[in-house]
């Protein structure tokens, strides 16, 4: 597991964290979350590749590249979570451990947020813990990768 690289992908509108609907998403910015992830990844001995895009095709390109460049994917696909079969297909093709993250508890919100295509390719889901969910996802990912390495 030492030296494993985790791709942390953020989808549309997550660049606006901190100013976007703070009652729902909190005051933390995406840069704050990246910093917390970098700190935690260093403690776990993981390398981090933290990215954001508002474009579905860009997210898919990065997921495809992860097959070669990463050992696991942590994904907050934003609203694409609820719409994108293409992202689901890309995640399945990547054949990597995937953890789905949402800042808000999507199951307490509007009905259209209760369906997640990403979940169909995810080992697990963390939602409702704000930015801390990313740190929890990193810890979970480290365990998943360690368990897979033990069995090799
Ligand atoms: C979100 C939840 C989605 O429903 C929403 O479209 C987002 C953010 C979250 O992190 O809570 O953009 O993924």
Tab-separated table of C-alpha atoms and ligand atoms in Angstrom:
chain	number	residue	atom	x	y	z
A	1	UNK	CA	0.000	0.000	0.000
A	2	UNK	CA	2.944	2.315	0.583
A	3	UNK	CA	2.997	4.869	-2.194
A	4	UNK	CA	-0.571	4.160	-3.343
A	5	UNK	CA	-2.119	7.088	-5.206
A	6	UNK	CA	-5.698	8.128	-4.586
A	7	UNK	CA	-7.563	10.233	-7.112
A	8	UNK	CA	-10.043	12.534	-5.349
A	9	UNK	CA	-12.487	13.835	-7.946
A	10	UNK	CA	-14.981	16.634	-7.476
A	11	UNK	CA	-17.764	17.390	-9.913
A	12	UNK	CA	-19.803	20.447	-10.900
A	13	UNK	CA	-20.274	23.440	-8.608
A	14	UNK	CA	-17.981	22.074	-5.925
A	15	UNK	CA	-15.501	24.831	-6.862
A	16	UNK	CA	-18.053	27.185	-5.244
A	17	UNK	CA	-17.932	25.535	-1.821
A	18	UNK	CA	-17.776	28.118	0.954
A	19	UNK	CA	-20.082	30.539	-0.856
A	20	UNK	CA	-22.591	28.078	-2.338
A	21	UNK	CA	-25.655	27.377	-0.152
A	22	UNK	CA	-23.654	27.412	3.106
A	23	UNK	CA	-26.654	26.187	5.120
A	24	UNK	CA	-26.450	22.934	3.129
A	25	UNK	CA	-22.752	22.638	2.304
A	26	UNK	CA	-21.031	24.581	5.094
A	27	UNK	CA	-18.407	27.335	4.969
A	28	UNK	CA	-15.408	25.161	4.156
A	29	UNK	CA	-13.917	25.767	0.713
A	30	UNK	CA	-12.708	23.034	-1.621
A	31	UNK	CA	-9.152	24.253	-0.939
A	32	UNK	CA	-9.754	23.698	2.810
A	33	UNK	CA	-10.943	20.160	2.075
A	34	UNK	CA	-7.939	19.494	-0.168
A	35	UNK	CA	-5.607	20.667	2.602
A	36	UNK	CA	-7.250	18.372	5.176
A	37	UNK	CA	-7.021	15.478	2.688
A	38	UNK	CA	-3.333	16.162	1.979
A	39	UNK	CA	-2.568	16.129	5.702
A	40	UNK	CA	-4.476	12.900	6.298
A	41	UNK	CA	-3.064	11.211	3.185
A	42	UNK	CA	0.471	11.953	4.402
A	43	UNK	CA	-0.349	10.305	7.756
A	44	UNK	CA	-1.671	7.239	5.913
A	45	UNK	CA	1.305	7.112	3.544
A	46	UNK	CA	-0.903	7.780	0.499
A	47	UNK	CA	-0.270	10.127	-2.411
A	48	UNK	CA	-3.141	12.368	-3.374
A	49	UNK	CA	-4.315	13.682	-6.701
A	50	UNK	CA	-7.138	16.160	-5.923
A	51	UNK	CA	-9.151	17.595	-8.839
A	52	UNK	CA	-12.376	19.405	-9.696
A	53	UNK	CA	-14.223	19.898	-12.968
A	54	UNK	CA	-17.619	21.234	-13.975
A	55	UNK	CA	-17.545	19.060	-17.116
A	56	UNK	CA	-18.798	15.483	-17.323
A	57	UNK	CA	-16.407	14.516	-20.154
A	58	UNK	CA	-13.393	15.841	-18.234
A	59	UNK	CA	-14.370	13.785	-15.182
A	60	UNK	CA	-14.716	10.710	-17.414
A	61	UNK	CA	-11.288	11.317	-18.997
A	62	UNK	CA	-9.722	11.522	-15.539
A	63	UNK	CA	-11.495	8.331	-14.400
A	64	UNK	CA	-10.211	6.544	-17.511
A	65	UNK	CA	-6.658	7.749	-16.834
A	66	UNK	CA	-6.935	6.548	-13.212
A	67	UNK	CA	-6.855	2.959	-14.469
A	68	UNK	CA	-3.147	3.548	-15.180
A	69	UNK	CA	-2.289	6.324	-12.703
A	70	UNK	CA	-4.167	5.612	-9.468
A	71	UNK	CA	-4.953	2.858	-6.975
A	72	UNK	CA	-8.364	4.118	-5.845
A	73	UNK	CA	-10.956	6.789	-6.593
A	74	UNK	CA	-12.854	8.969	-4.120
A	75	UNK	CA	-15.627	10.740	-5.992
A	76	UNK	CA	-18.091	13.495	-5.210
A	77	UNK	CA	-19.776	13.747	-8.602
A	78	UNK	CA	-22.092	16.564	-7.488
A	79	UNK	CA	-25.324	16.596	-9.494
A	80	UNK	CA	-23.849	14.125	-12.034
A	81	UNK	CA	-24.314	11.547	-9.265
A	82	UNK	CA	-28.004	11.556	-10.058
A	83	UNK	CA	-27.816	11.685	-13.861
A	84	UNK	CA	-24.642	10.192	-15.292
A	85	UNK	CA	-24.682	6.641	-16.599
A	86	UNK	CA	-21.479	7.608	-18.451
A	87	UNK	CA	-19.654	8.227	-15.161
A	88	UNK	CA	-20.994	4.917	-13.806
A	89	UNK	CA	-19.651	3.114	-16.893
A	90	UNK	CA	-16.256	4.844	-16.597
A	91	UNK	CA	-15.988	3.838	-12.921
A	92	UNK	CA	-16.809	0.223	-13.761
A	93	UNK	CA	-14.195	0.225	-16.531
A	94	UNK	CA	-11.536	1.620	-14.171
A	95	UNK	CA	-11.617	-1.573	-12.053
A	96	UNK	CA	-10.416	0.305	-8.959
A	97	UNK	CA	-11.867	0.658	-5.473
A	98	UNK	CA	-14.336	3.571	-5.473
A	99	UNK	CA	-15.734	5.509	-2.518
A	100	UNK	CA	-18.640	7.877	-3.135
A	101	UNK	CA	-18.709	11.025	-1.007
A	102	UNK	CA	-21.309	13.746	-0.501
A	103	UNK	CA	-21.063	16.660	1.880
A	104	UNK	CA	-24.793	16.644	2.534
A	105	UNK	CA	-26.959	13.670	3.468
A	106	UNK	CA	-28.553	13.206	0.055
A	107	UNK	CA	-31.216	10.898	1.567
A	108	UNK	CA	-32.627	13.724	3.715
A	109	UNK	CA	-33.010	15.992	0.701
A	110	UNK	CA	-35.196	16.154	-2.423
A	111	UNK	CA	-36.322	12.812	-3.879
A	112	UNK	CA	-34.289	13.356	-7.075
A	113	UNK	CA	-31.109	13.204	-4.961
A	114	UNK	CA	-32.017	9.769	-3.566
A	115	UNK	CA	-30.911	8.013	-6.756
A	116	UNK	CA	-27.167	7.656	-7.293
A	117	UNK	CA	-25.715	6.092	-10.432
A	118	UNK	CA	-22.250	6.339	-8.842
A	119	UNK	CA	-23.350	3.949	-6.068
A	120	UNK	CA	-23.581	1.156	-8.660
A	121	UNK	CA	-19.782	1.196	-8.901
A	122	UNK	CA	-18.899	2.187	-5.320
A	123	UNK	CA	-17.454	-0.018	-2.584
A	124	UNK	CA	-19.085	2.328	-0.095
A	125	UNK	CA	-20.751	5.696	0.409
A	126	UNK	CA	-20.062	8.443	2.942
A	127	UNK	CA	-22.548	11.299	3.083
A	128	UNK	CA	-23.754	13.916	5.535
A	129	UNK	CA	-20.465	14.716	7.314
A	130	UNK	CA	-19.469	17.787	5.318
A	131	UNK	CA	-15.822	18.045	4.325
A	132	UNK	CA	-14.852	15.543	7.026
A	133	UNK	CA	-16.427	12.872	4.812
A	134	UNK	CA	-13.404	13.096	2.505
A	135	UNK	CA	-11.031	12.344	5.381
A	136	UNK	CA	-13.231	9.415	6.432
A	137	UNK	CA	-13.165	8.190	2.830
A	138	UNK	CA	-9.358	8.326	2.753
A	139	UNK	CA	-9.142	6.200	5.899
A	140	UNK	CA	-11.611	3.708	4.400
A	141	UNK	CA	-9.675	3.655	1.120
A	142	UNK	CA	-6.396	2.927	2.930
A	143	UNK	CA	-8.044	-0.116	4.553
A	144	UNK	CA	-9.531	-1.324	1.260
A	145	UNK	CA	-6.167	-1.121	-0.496
A	146	UNK	CA	-4.330	-2.743	2.421
A	147	UNK	CA	-6.851	-5.620	2.486
A	148	UNK	CA	-6.535	-6.139	-1.287
A	149	UNK	CA	-2.704	-6.095	-1.040
A	150	UNK	CA	-2.756	-8.649	1.810
A	151	UNK	CA	-4.662	-11.091	-0.393
A	152	UNK	CA	-2.325	-10.748	-3.388
B	1	LIG	C1	-23.547	16.841	-3.376
B	1	LIG	C2	-25.024	16.452	-3.391
B	1	LIG	C3	-25.606	16.582	-4.791
B	1	LIG	O1	-26.990	16.234	-4.787
B	1	LIG	C4	-25.457	18.006	-5.295
B	1	LIG	O2	-25.923	18.101	-6.624
B	1	LIG	C5	-24.072	18.512	-5.176
B	1	LIG	C6	-23.312	18.215	-3.962
B	1	LIG	C7	-22.969	16.859	-1.943
B	1	LIG	O3	-21.757	16.849	-1.823
B	1	LIG	O4	-23.734	16.908	-0.977
B	1	LIG	O5	-23.577	19.238	-6.041
B	1	LIG	O6	-22.827	15.881	-4.123
